[in-house]
């Protein structure tokens, strides 16, 4: 039986996908340098501690485990950090993806599932992006991922490798079984930060920008439960195994919530008001970014099951409480 290499499998999204793969009985191996991931998040299969930019290690893992499919999560993901330190992003996200792809081609890996991002769209005119919306990223994070998409497209055109690239919108929530969740203490993502505030790890939550051209002036995003996002990767695997052609798909629900709506929801779930500070806009943030989400349902047969902001927040808060 061939196996699946999960890069970044000790991180937030990778560990949820690896858990679902393991529960389904797939053979998996995780490659993670543990720079932001956690050994304890690897619930199935071996963990190889190493870097996706280290071609010798990658080649050896592909060979030793008879890898047929790579799911490539390992990346830096913080927009403002990418603005401050772009080369860090072009190395880890773009150059290391090139190394991964070269090793995959040399080893005859057939399937590649790639973690892309809605940040490739930049500021779509209506705030809603379909897969055909022009890609015009406005920050180095988005550009670092878009370059990887381009490489993937070119490699698939020149070799037998086939891929699914998933453009994630705003991922939040945690494993309903309470085993894994978003664990990075210095997280910057809204729902995580708000949950840290609820349990007393932060004394307030900041709203970055209240003067956007949106209904309440704060940024609007499409928040998706990590369990649904993870399930999309298993659908992508089945699709590739069935011979599906290379494809790039949005992964969101198609519903937008403002920062204020999210914080109201967190306060309601927590049962108490939050301490909120309003601050200027954050560098690199678009006003609104919501998915057109029909294509992934059609192409992969993806059925979201956790499409409720309250449920997303409740599971994120439960995990944060557990982390203590
Ligand atoms: N945001 C905020 N306060 C925070 C973190 C985020 O107001 O502490 C806003 C941010 O400006 C954006 C939205 O929440 O409008 C989502 O940001 P996040 O960092 O969660 O994800 P991103 O969309 O940048 O990937």
PDB file of N, CA and C in Angstrom, residues 101-177:
ATOM      1  N   UNK A 101       8.362  19.966  -5.129  1.00  0.00           N
ATOM      2  CA  UNK A 101       7.885  19.534  -6.451  1.00  0.00           C
ATOM      3  C   UNK A 101       8.977  18.801  -7.218  1.00  0.00           C
ATOM      4  N   UNK A 102      10.199  19.313  -7.125  1.00  0.00           N
ATOM      5  CA  UNK A 102      11.292  18.632  -7.817  1.00  0.00           C
ATOM      6  C   UNK A 102      11.463  17.205  -7.283  1.00  0.00           C
ATOM      7  N   UNK A 103      11.444  17.064  -5.960  1.00  0.00           N
ATOM      8  CA  UNK A 103      11.586  15.727  -5.360  1.00  0.00           C
ATOM      9  C   UNK A 103      10.420  14.828  -5.774  1.00  0.00           C
ATOM     10  N   UNK A 104       9.220  15.398  -5.838  1.00  0.00           N
ATOM     11  CA  UNK A 104       8.045  14.604  -6.217  1.00  0.00           C
ATOM     12  C   UNK A 104       8.165  14.106  -7.652  1.00  0.00           C
ATOM     13  N   UNK A 105       8.589  14.988  -8.545  1.00  0.00           N
ATOM     14  CA  UNK A 105       8.739  14.589  -9.953  1.00  0.00           C
ATOM     15  C   UNK A 105       9.793  13.489 -10.053  1.00  0.00           C
ATOM     16  N   UNK A 106      10.916  13.680  -9.367  1.00  0.00           N
ATOM     17  CA  UNK A 106      12.000  12.684  -9.443  1.00  0.00           C
ATOM     18  C   UNK A 106      11.578  11.332  -8.858  1.00  0.00           C
ATOM     19  N   UNK A 107      10.711  11.373  -7.842  1.00  0.00           N
ATOM     20  CA  UNK A 107      10.302  10.122  -7.186  1.00  0.00           C
ATOM     21  C   UNK A 107       9.057   9.518  -7.834  1.00  0.00           C
ATOM     22  N   UNK A 108       8.486  10.203  -8.817  1.00  0.00           N
ATOM     23  CA  UNK A 108       7.291   9.665  -9.485  1.00  0.00           C
ATOM     24  C   UNK A 108       6.028   9.761  -8.640  1.00  0.00           C
ATOM     25  N   UNK A 109       5.983  10.733  -7.717  1.00  0.00           N
ATOM     26  CA  UNK A 109       4.744  10.960  -6.948  1.00  0.00           C
ATOM     27  C   UNK A 109       3.643  11.352  -7.926  1.00  0.00           C
ATOM     28  N   UNK A 110       2.459  10.765  -7.735  1.00  0.00           N
ATOM     29  CA  UNK A 110       1.411  10.984  -8.741  1.00  0.00           C
ATOM     30  C   UNK A 110       0.447  12.114  -8.382  1.00  0.00           C
ATOM     31  N   UNK A 111       0.228  12.292  -7.062  1.00  0.00           N
ATOM     32  CA  UNK A 111      -0.824  13.239  -6.648  1.00  0.00           C
ATOM     33  C   UNK A 111      -0.262  14.273  -5.675  1.00  0.00           C
ATOM     34  N   UNK A 112      -0.696  15.499  -5.841  1.00  0.00           N
ATOM     35  CA  UNK A 112      -0.220  16.583  -4.976  1.00  0.00           C
ATOM     36  C   UNK A 112      -1.434  17.416  -4.570  1.00  0.00           C
ATOM     37  N   UNK A 113      -1.650  17.560  -3.274  1.00  0.00           N
ATOM     38  CA  UNK A 113      -2.736  18.415  -2.782  1.00  0.00           C
ATOM     39  C   UNK A 113      -2.078  19.611  -2.110  1.00  0.00           C
ATOM     40  N   UNK A 114      -2.393  20.794  -2.608  1.00  0.00           N
ATOM     41  CA  UNK A 114      -1.658  21.987  -2.193  1.00  0.00           C
ATOM     42  C   UNK A 114      -2.542  22.960  -1.412  1.00  0.00           C
ATOM     43  N   UNK A 115      -2.002  23.449  -0.300  1.00  0.00           N
ATOM     44  CA  UNK A 115      -2.693  24.453   0.525  1.00  0.00           C
ATOM     45  C   UNK A 115      -2.447  25.830  -0.056  1.00  0.00           C
ATOM     46  N   UNK A 116      -3.412  26.323  -0.810  1.00  0.00           N
ATOM     47  CA  UNK A 116      -3.298  27.699  -1.272  1.00  0.00           C
ATOM     48  C   UNK A 116      -4.223  28.567  -0.427  1.00  0.00           C
ATOM     49  N   UNK A 117      -4.446  29.764  -0.870  1.00  0.00           N
ATOM     50  CA  UNK A 117      -5.134  30.727  -0.007  1.00  0.00           C
ATOM     51  C   UNK A 117      -5.984  31.705  -0.801  1.00  0.00           C
ATOM     52  N   UNK A 118      -7.034  32.177  -0.169  1.00  0.00           N
ATOM     53  CA  UNK A 118      -7.867  33.227  -0.754  1.00  0.00           C
ATOM     54  C   UNK A 118      -7.078  34.520  -0.927  1.00  0.00           C
ATOM     55  N   UNK A 119      -5.940  34.628  -0.247  1.00  0.00           N
ATOM     56  CA  UNK A 119      -5.123  35.843  -0.382  1.00  0.00           C
ATOM     57  C   UNK A 119      -4.578  36.011  -1.803  1.00  0.00           C
ATOM     58  N   UNK A 120      -4.662  34.972  -2.639  1.00  0.00           N
ATOM     59  CA  UNK A 120      -4.216  35.142  -4.035  1.00  0.00           C
ATOM     60  C   UNK A 120      -5.119  36.125  -4.788  1.00  0.00           C
ATOM     61  N   UNK A 121      -6.339  36.353  -4.285  1.00  0.00           N
ATOM     62  CA  UNK A 121      -7.273  37.234  -5.000  1.00  0.00           C
ATOM     63  C   UNK A 121      -7.027  38.713  -4.727  1.00  0.00           C
ATOM     64  N   UNK A 122      -6.365  39.027  -3.630  1.00  0.00           N
ATOM     65  CA  UNK A 122      -6.185  40.440  -3.297  1.00  0.00           C
ATOM     66  C   UNK A 122      -7.498  41.086  -2.906  1.00  0.00           C
ATOM     67  N   UNK A 123      -7.901  42.127  -3.629  1.00  0.00           N
ATOM     68  CA  UNK A 123      -9.155  42.833  -3.320  1.00  0.00           C
ATOM     69  C   UNK A 123     -10.106  42.668  -4.491  1.00  0.00           C
ATOM     70  N   UNK A 124     -10.870  41.576  -4.534  1.00  0.00           N
ATOM     71  CA  UNK A 124     -11.802  41.409  -5.654  1.00  0.00           C
ATOM     72  C   UNK A 124     -12.856  42.518  -5.623  1.00  0.00           C
ATOM     73  N   UNK A 125     -13.266  42.956  -6.799  1.00  0.00           N
ATOM     74  CA  UNK A 125     -14.128  44.135  -6.917  1.00  0.00           C
ATOM     75  C   UNK A 125     -15.361  44.051  -6.017  1.00  0.00           C
ATOM     76  N   UNK A 126     -16.039  42.918  -6.001  1.00  0.00           N
ATOM     77  CA  UNK A 126     -17.277  42.808  -5.227  1.00  0.00           C
ATOM     78  C   UNK A 126     -17.012  42.277  -3.817  1.00  0.00           C
ATOM     79  N   UNK A 127     -15.764  41.926  -3.526  1.00  0.00           N
ATOM     80  CA  UNK A 127     -15.459  41.294  -2.236  1.00  0.00           C
ATOM     81  C   UNK A 127     -15.698  39.798  -2.259  1.00  0.00           C
ATOM     82  N   UNK A 128     -16.283  39.316  -3.375  1.00  0.00           N
ATOM     83  CA  UNK A 128     -16.570  37.883  -3.502  1.00  0.00           C
ATOM     84  C   UNK A 128     -15.710  37.344  -4.638  1.00  0.00           C
ATOM     85  N   UNK A 129     -15.027  36.222  -4.385  1.00  0.00           N
ATOM     86  CA  UNK A 129     -14.097  35.693  -5.379  1.00  0.00           C
ATOM     87  C   UNK A 129     -14.518  34.304  -5.838  1.00  0.00           C
ATOM     88  N   UNK A 130     -14.648  34.125  -7.153  1.00  0.00           N
ATOM     89  CA  UNK A 130     -14.786  32.773  -7.708  1.00  0.00           C
ATOM     90  C   UNK A 130     -13.401  32.368  -8.198  1.00  0.00           C
ATOM     91  N   UNK A 131     -13.254  31.121  -8.595  1.00  0.00           N
ATOM     92  CA  UNK A 131     -11.957  30.652  -9.072  1.00  0.00           C
ATOM     93  C   UNK A 131     -11.520  31.388 -10.334  1.00  0.00           C
ATOM     94  N   UNK A 132     -12.467  32.016 -11.032  1.00  0.00           N
ATOM     95  CA  UNK A 132     -12.125  32.743 -12.250  1.00  0.00           C
ATOM     96  C   UNK A 132     -11.808  34.215 -12.000  1.00  0.00           C
ATOM     97  N   UNK A 133     -11.997  34.659 -10.779  1.00  0.00           N
ATOM     98  CA  UNK A 133     -11.641  36.041 -10.425  1.00  0.00           C
ATOM     99  C   UNK A 133     -10.136  36.216 -10.625  1.00  0.00           C
ATOM    100  N   UNK A 134      -9.716  37.331 -11.221  1.00  0.00           N
ATOM    101  CA  UNK A 134      -8.273  37.510 -11.436  1.00  0.00           C
ATOM    102  C   UNK A 134      -7.485  37.441 -10.130  1.00  0.00           C
ATOM    103  N   UNK A 135      -6.308  36.825 -10.210  1.00  0.00           N
ATOM    104  CA  UNK A 135      -5.458  36.731  -9.016  1.00  0.00           C
ATOM    105  C   UNK A 135      -4.528  37.934  -8.987  1.00  0.00           C
ATOM    106  N   UNK A 136      -4.735  38.780  -8.006  1.00  0.00           N
ATOM    107  CA  UNK A 136      -3.922  39.999  -7.858  1.00  0.00           C
ATOM    108  C   UNK A 136      -3.602  40.201  -6.387  1.00  0.00           C
ATOM    109  N   UNK A 137      -2.754  39.313  -5.823  1.00  0.00           N
ATOM    110  CA  UNK A 137      -2.487  39.391  -4.382  1.00  0.00           C
ATOM    111  C   UNK A 137      -1.901  40.741  -3.987  1.00  0.00           C
ATOM    112  N   UNK A 138      -2.250  41.187  -2.776  1.00  0.00           N
ATOM    113  CA  UNK A 138      -1.788  42.498  -2.316  1.00  0.00           C
ATOM    114  C   UNK A 138      -0.760  42.372  -1.198  1.00  0.00           C
ATOM    115  N   UNK A 139      -0.325  41.162  -0.900  1.00  0.00           N
ATOM    116  CA  UNK A 139       0.714  41.015   0.125  1.00  0.00           C
ATOM    117  C   UNK A 139       1.637  39.858  -0.252  1.00  0.00           C
ATOM    118  N   UNK A 140       2.838  39.834   0.344  1.00  0.00           N
ATOM    119  CA  UNK A 140       3.812  38.785  -0.004  1.00  0.00           C
ATOM    120  C   UNK A 140       3.292  37.372   0.296  1.00  0.00           C
ATOM    121  N   UNK A 141       2.491  37.222   1.334  1.00  0.00           N
ATOM    122  CA  UNK A 141       1.930  35.900   1.625  1.00  0.00           C
ATOM    123  C   UNK A 141       1.146  35.378   0.417  1.00  0.00           C
ATOM    124  N   UNK A 142       0.219  36.200  -0.088  1.00  0.00           N
ATOM    125  CA  UNK A 142      -0.579  35.799  -1.245  1.00  0.00           C
ATOM    126  C   UNK A 142       0.288  35.534  -2.461  1.00  0.00           C
ATOM    127  N   UNK A 143       1.295  36.387  -2.664  1.00  0.00           N
ATOM    128  CA  UNK A 143       2.177  36.187  -3.831  1.00  0.00           C
ATOM    129  C   UNK A 143       3.010  34.919  -3.688  1.00  0.00           C
ATOM    130  N   UNK A 144       3.443  34.632  -2.456  1.00  0.00           N
ATOM    131  CA  UNK A 144       4.279  33.433  -2.251  1.00  0.00           C
ATOM    132  C   UNK A 144       3.485  32.166  -2.580  1.00  0.00           C
ATOM    133  N   UNK A 145       2.184  32.199  -2.302  1.00  0.00           N
ATOM    134  CA  UNK A 145       1.330  31.036  -2.577  1.00  0.00           C
ATOM    135  C   UNK A 145       0.939  30.988  -4.059  1.00  0.00           C
ATOM    136  N   UNK A 146       0.691  32.157  -4.651  1.00  0.00           N
ATOM    137  CA  UNK A 146       0.305  32.178  -6.067  1.00  0.00           C
ATOM    138  C   UNK A 146       1.447  31.659  -6.942  1.00  0.00           C
ATOM    139  N   UNK A 147       2.680  32.019  -6.596  1.00  0.00           N
ATOM    140  CA  UNK A 147       3.819  31.498  -7.369  1.00  0.00           C
ATOM    141  C   UNK A 147       3.875  29.976  -7.282  1.00  0.00           C
ATOM    142  N   UNK A 148       3.529  29.445  -6.121  1.00  0.00           N
ATOM    143  CA  UNK A 148       3.506  27.980  -5.976  1.00  0.00           C
ATOM    144  C   UNK A 148       2.417  27.369  -6.846  1.00  0.00           C
ATOM    145  N   UNK A 149       1.260  28.026  -6.898  1.00  0.00           N
ATOM    146  CA  UNK A 149       0.193  27.538  -7.791  1.00  0.00           C
ATOM    147  C   UNK A 149       0.683  27.502  -9.231  1.00  0.00           C
ATOM    148  N   UNK A 150       1.386  28.541  -9.628  1.00  0.00           N
ATOM    149  CA  UNK A 150       1.886  28.588 -11.017  1.00  0.00           C
ATOM    150  C   UNK A 150       2.868  27.447 -11.279  1.00  0.00           C
ATOM    151  N   UNK A 151       3.771  27.231 -10.330  1.00  0.00           N
ATOM    152  CA  UNK A 151       4.737  26.127 -10.502  1.00  0.00           C
ATOM    153  C   UNK A 151       4.005  24.806 -10.652  1.00  0.00           C
ATOM    154  N   UNK A 152       3.012  24.625  -9.803  1.00  0.00           N
ATOM    155  CA  UNK A 152       2.247  23.382  -9.812  1.00  0.00           C
ATOM    156  C   UNK A 152       1.577  23.182 -11.174  1.00  0.00           C
ATOM    157  N   UNK A 153       0.980  24.242 -11.694  1.00  0.00           N
ATOM    158  CA  UNK A 153       0.328  24.162 -13.006  1.00  0.00           C
ATOM    159  C   UNK A 153       1.316  23.797 -14.099  1.00  0.00           C
ATOM    160  N   UNK A 154       2.491  24.417 -14.044  1.00  0.00           N
ATOM    161  CA  UNK A 154       3.501  24.158 -15.070  1.00  0.00           C
ATOM    162  C   UNK A 154       4.048  22.734 -14.964  1.00  0.00           C
ATOM    163  N   UNK A 155       4.252  22.279 -13.729  1.00  0.00           N
ATOM    164  CA  UNK A 155       4.780  20.918 -13.532  1.00  0.00           C
ATOM    165  C   UNK A 155       3.750  19.892 -13.995  1.00  0.00           C
ATOM    166  N   UNK A 156       2.486  20.142 -13.688  1.00  0.00           N
ATOM    167  CA  UNK A 156       1.443  19.193 -14.089  1.00  0.00           C
ATOM    168  C   UNK A 156       1.308  19.137 -15.613  1.00  0.00           C
ATOM    169  N   UNK A 157       1.595  20.268 -16.279  1.00  0.00           N
ATOM    170  CA  UNK A 157       1.522  20.283 -17.742  1.00  0.00           C
ATOM    171  C   UNK A 157       2.680  19.512 -18.366  1.00  0.00           C
ATOM    172  N   UNK A 158       3.788  19.434 -17.631  1.00  0.00           N
ATOM    173  CA  UNK A 158       5.005  18.842 -18.208  1.00  0.00           C
ATOM    174  C   UNK A 158       5.270  17.418 -17.743  1.00  0.00           C
ATOM    175  N   UNK A 159       4.558  16.959 -16.713  1.00  0.00           N
ATOM    176  CA  UNK A 159       4.833  15.636 -16.124  1.00  0.00           C
ATOM    177  C   UNK A 159       3.504  14.941 -15.810  1.00  0.00           C
ATOM    178  N   UNK A 160       3.543  13.682 -15.416  1.00  0.00           N
ATOM    179  CA  UNK A 160       2.277  12.994 -15.090  1.00  0.00           C
ATOM    180  C   UNK A 160       1.655  13.432 -13.758  1.00  0.00           C
ATOM    181  N   UNK A 161       2.343  14.259 -12.970  1.00  0.00           N
ATOM    182  CA  UNK A 161       1.803  14.647 -11.666  1.00  0.00           C
ATOM    183  C   UNK A 161       0.478  15.408 -11.835  1.00  0.00           C
ATOM    184  N   UNK A 162      -0.506  15.036 -11.034  1.00  0.00           N
ATOM    185  CA  UNK A 162      -1.793  15.754 -11.025  1.00  0.00           C
ATOM    186  C   UNK A 162      -2.023  16.341  -9.639  1.00  0.00           C
ATOM    187  N   UNK A 163      -2.755  17.462  -9.583  1.00  0.00           N
ATOM    188  CA  UNK A 163      -2.896  18.152  -8.300  1.00  0.00           C
ATOM    189  C   UNK A 163      -4.300  18.696  -8.079  1.00  0.00           C
ATOM    190  N   UNK A 164      -4.590  18.929  -6.805  1.00  0.00           N
ATOM    191  CA  UNK A 164      -5.715  19.780  -6.414  1.00  0.00           C
ATOM    192  C   UNK A 164      -5.125  20.889  -5.552  1.00  0.00           C
ATOM    193  N   UNK A 165      -5.345  22.132  -5.938  1.00  0.00           N
ATOM    194  CA  UNK A 165      -4.939  23.273  -5.106  1.00  0.00           C
ATOM    195  C   UNK A 165      -6.200  23.843  -4.472  1.00  0.00           C
ATOM    196  N   UNK A 166      -6.195  23.925  -3.150  1.00  0.00           N
ATOM    197  CA  UNK A 166      -7.362  24.449  -2.433  1.00  0.00           C
ATOM    198  C   UNK A 166      -7.037  25.838  -1.909  1.00  0.00           C
ATOM    199  N   UNK A 167      -7.858  26.795  -2.301  1.00  0.00           N
ATOM    200  CA  UNK A 167      -7.671  28.173  -1.820  1.00  0.00           C
ATOM    201  C   UNK A 167      -8.520  28.355  -0.572  1.00  0.00           C
ATOM    202  N   UNK A 168      -7.838  28.275   0.575  1.00  0.00           N
ATOM    203  CA  UNK A 168      -8.545  28.360   1.855  1.00  0.00           C
ATOM    204  C   UNK A 168      -8.991  29.790   2.122  1.00  0.00           C
ATOM    205  N   UNK A 169     -10.199  29.928   2.635  1.00  0.00           N
ATOM    206  CA  UNK A 169     -10.626  31.208   3.186  1.00  0.00           C
ATOM    207  C   UNK A 169     -10.228  31.203   4.677  1.00  0.00           C
ATOM    208  N   UNK A 170     -11.003  31.737   5.602  1.00  0.00           N
ATOM    209  CA  UNK A 170     -10.493  31.886   6.981  1.00  0.00           C
ATOM    210  C   UNK A 170     -10.832  30.669   7.829  1.00  0.00           C
ATOM    211  N   UNK A 171      -9.825  29.911   8.160  1.00  0.00           N
ATOM    212  CA  UNK A 171     -10.025  28.629   8.835  1.00  0.00           C
ATOM    213  C   UNK A 171     -10.008  28.835  10.352  1.00  0.00           C
ATOM    214  N   UNK A 172     -10.951  28.204  11.034  1.00  0.00           N
ATOM    215  CA  UNK A 172     -11.026  28.336  12.495  1.00  0.00           C
ATOM    216  C   UNK A 172     -11.690  27.094  13.066  1.00  0.00           C
ATOM    217  N   UNK A 173     -11.766  27.028  14.404  1.00  0.00           N
ATOM    218  CA  UNK A 173     -12.386  25.871  15.050  1.00  0.00           C
ATOM    219  C   UNK A 173     -11.362  24.777  15.304  1.00  0.00           C
ATOM    220  N   UNK A 174     -11.831  23.698  15.892  1.00  0.00           N
ATOM    221  CA  UNK A 174     -10.935  22.616  16.302  1.00  0.00           C
ATOM    222  C   UNK A 174     -11.653  21.276  16.210  1.00  0.00           C
ATOM    223  N   UNK A 175     -10.857  20.233  16.340  1.00  0.00           N
ATOM    224  CA  UNK A 175     -11.325  18.850  16.377  1.00  0.00           C
ATOM    225  C   UNK A 175     -12.460  18.716  17.401  1.00  0.00           C
ATOM    226  N   UNK A 176     -13.643  18.250  16.982  1.00  0.00           N
ATOM    227  CA  UNK A 176     -14.740  18.095  17.942  1.00  0.00           C
ATOM    228  C   UNK A 176     -14.394  17.098  19.057  1.00  0.00           C
ATOM    229  N   UNK A 177     -13.463  16.194  18.807  1.00  0.00           N
ATOM    230  CA  UNK A 177     -13.045  15.237  19.826  1.00  0.00           C
ATOM    231  C   UNK A 177     -12.076  15.828  20.844  1.00  0.00           C
TER     232      UNK A 177
END
